[in-house]
Coordinates of C-alpha atoms in Angstrom, one line a residue:
M179 CA -2.9 48.2 37.5
Q180 CA -5.6 46.5 39.5
I181 CA -5.0 44.2 42.3
V182 CA -7.0 40.9 42.0
P183 CA -8.4 39.8 45.3
R184 CA -6.9 36.2 46.3
K185 CA -10.5 34.5 46.1
A186 CA -10.9 35.9 42.5
A187 CA -7.7 34.8 41.6
L188 CA -8.1 31.0 42.8
V189 CA -11.5 30.8 41.3
G190 CA -10.1 31.9 37.8
L191 CA -7.0 29.7 38.4
G192 CA -9.6 26.9 39.0
A193 CA -11.7 27.6 36.2
A194 CA -8.5 27.5 33.8
G195 CA -7.8 24.0 35.2
V196 CA -11.1 22.8 34.7
L197 CA -11.0 24.1 31.0
A198 CA -7.8 22.8 30.4
L199 CA -9.1 19.2 31.4
A200 CA -12.1 19.6 29.4
V201 CA -9.9 20.3 26.2
A202 CA -7.3 17.6 27.0
V203 CA -9.6 14.5 28.2
P204 CA -11.5 14.4 24.7
T205 CA -8.3 14.8 22.7
V206 CA -6.7 12.1 24.3
A207 CA -9.8 9.8 24.2
L208 CA -10.1 10.5 20.4
A209 CA -6.1 10.1 20.1
E210 CA -6.6 6.4 21.5
D211 CA -7.5 4.1 18.5
P212 CA -9.6 0.9 19.7
T213 CA -7.7 -1.2 17.0
P214 CA -4.8 -2.9 18.3
A215 CA -1.5 -1.8 16.5
P216 CA 0.5 -4.6 14.8
S217 CA 3.0 -6.1 16.8
V218 CA 6.6 -5.3 15.7
S219 CA 9.6 -7.5 16.6
S220 CA 12.6 -5.7 18.0
S221 CA 14.1 -5.6 14.6
G222 CA 11.1 -3.1 13.4
A223 CA 9.5 -5.7 11.1
P224 CA 5.9 -6.9 11.7
S225 CA 5.7 -10.3 13.6
S226 CA 5.2 -13.3 11.8
D227 CA 1.6 -13.6 12.9
T228 CA 0.6 -10.3 11.4
P229 CA -0.1 -10.7 7.5
S230 CA 2.1 -8.6 5.4
R231 CA 0.2 -5.8 3.0
T232 CA 1.0 -8.0 0.1
E233 CA -0.6 -11.0 1.5
Q234 CA -3.7 -8.9 2.7
H235 CA -3.9 -7.5 -1.0
E236 CA -3.8 -11.0 -2.4
E237 CA -6.6 -12.1 0.2
R238 CA -8.6 -9.4 -0.9
R239 CA -7.9 -9.9 -4.6
T240 CA -8.8 -13.7 -4.2
E241 CA -12.0 -13.1 -2.4
R242 CA -12.9 -10.3 -5.4
N243 CA -12.1 -12.9 -8.1
R244 CA -14.2 -15.6 -6.1
Q245 CA -17.2 -13.3 -5.9
L246 CA -16.7 -12.4 -9.6
A247 CA -16.6 -16.0 -10.8
E248 CA -19.7 -16.9 -8.8
G249 CA -21.6 -13.9 -9.9
L250 CA -20.5 -14.6 -13.7
A251 CA -21.2 -18.3 -13.2
A252 CA -24.8 -17.6 -11.9
E253 CA -25.7 -14.9 -14.7
L254 CA -24.2 -17.1 -17.5
G255 CA -25.6 -20.4 -16.1
V256 CA -22.0 -21.9 -16.2
D257 CA -20.1 -24.0 -13.8
V258 CA -18.1 -21.8 -11.2
D259 CA -15.0 -23.7 -11.7
K260 CA -15.1 -23.3 -15.4
V261 CA -15.5 -19.5 -14.8
T262 CA -12.7 -19.4 -12.5
A263 CA -10.4 -21.2 -14.7
A264 CA -10.9 -19.0 -17.5
L265 CA -10.4 -15.8 -15.4
E266 CA -7.1 -17.2 -14.0
K267 CA -6.0 -17.9 -17.6
V268 CA -7.1 -14.5 -18.8
Q269 CA -5.2 -12.9 -15.7
G270 CA -2.2 -14.7 -16.2
D271 CA -2.2 -13.6 -19.9
L272 CA -2.6 -10.1 -19.2
E273 CA 0.1 -10.2 -16.5
T274 CA 2.5 -11.7 -18.9
D275 CA 1.9 -9.2 -21.6
A276 CA 2.2 -6.3 -19.1
R277 CA 5.5 -7.7 -18.0
Q278 CA 6.7 -7.8 -21.5
E279 CA 5.6 -4.3 -22.1
R280 CA 7.2 -3.0 -18.9
Q281 CA 10.6 -4.7 -20.1
G282 CA 10.3 -3.2 -23.4
R283 CA 9.7 0.2 -22.1
L284 CA 12.8 -0.4 -19.5
K285 CA 15.1 -1.5 -22.4
E286 CA 14.0 1.5 -24.6
R287 CA 15.0 3.8 -21.6
L288 CA 18.1 2.1 -21.0
D289 CA 19.1 2.3 -24.6
A290 CA 18.5 6.0 -24.8
A291 CA 20.6 6.4 -21.5
V292 CA 23.4 4.5 -23.3
E293 CA 23.0 6.7 -26.3
E294 CA 23.2 9.8 -24.3
G295 CA 26.3 8.6 -22.4
K296 CA 24.6 8.3 -18.9
L297 CA 25.3 4.5 -19.1
T298 CA 27.5 2.1 -20.5
R299 CA 25.9 -0.8 -22.6
E300 CA 27.5 -3.3 -19.8
Q301 CA 25.5 -1.6 -17.0
A302 CA 22.3 -1.2 -19.3
D303 CA 22.5 -5.0 -19.8
A304 CA 23.0 -5.5 -16.3
I305 CA 19.8 -3.9 -15.5
I306 CA 17.9 -5.3 -18.1
A307 CA 19.2 -9.0 -16.8
A308 CA 18.1 -7.9 -13.2
G309 CA 14.7 -7.0 -14.4
E310 CA 14.2 -10.1 -16.4
A311 CA 15.2 -12.1 -13.2
G312 CA 12.6 -10.1 -11.1
V313 CA 15.2 -8.6 -8.9
L314 CA 13.9 -5.1 -9.7
G315 CA 10.6 -3.7 -8.2
G316 CA 7.7 -3.0 -10.2
G317 CA 5.1 -5.2 -11.6
K318 CA 1.8 -5.2 -9.9
G319 CA 1.4 -2.0 -8.5
G320 CA 0.0 -1.1 -5.0
G321 CA -1.1 2.5 -5.7
F322 CA -0.9 5.4 -7.6
G323 CA 2.1 7.5 -8.6
P324 CA 5.7 7.1 -9.4
R325 CA 6.6 5.3 -6.0
H326 CA 3.7 2.7 -6.7
G327 CA 4.0 1.4 -10.2
G328 CA 2.9 4.6 -11.8
R329 CA 5.1 7.0 -14.1

């Protein structure tokens, strides 16, 4: 085993310290996000002055619909209000159709579960009633996959 002179050991230790700082400082700087995190109440819920994801989604959707209506109105030479009203009507009709289709699929799955003995008729009827009352989740999906409205 070779004995390292004290001066060489101190220089090596100093170099290791500088290297550690050279790695740590940029890492910390990159980890700091310049955008502020949403404020959270003591209950863990976002504060009331922070729009929810649903509200943000609705705002973006409203803005896209406004841009679409303006573009269509300009392209077709029609009043923007008339195009907006038509879009709202068609979207409402499509949402109603989709809701009815989801309810039909739910009823089919529940009927199958009753036939297989996994649920009683009363349980299935209660779930159907909850779905019709809007108690169950689903509807306008916020993403992809089974947890976001997909299958």
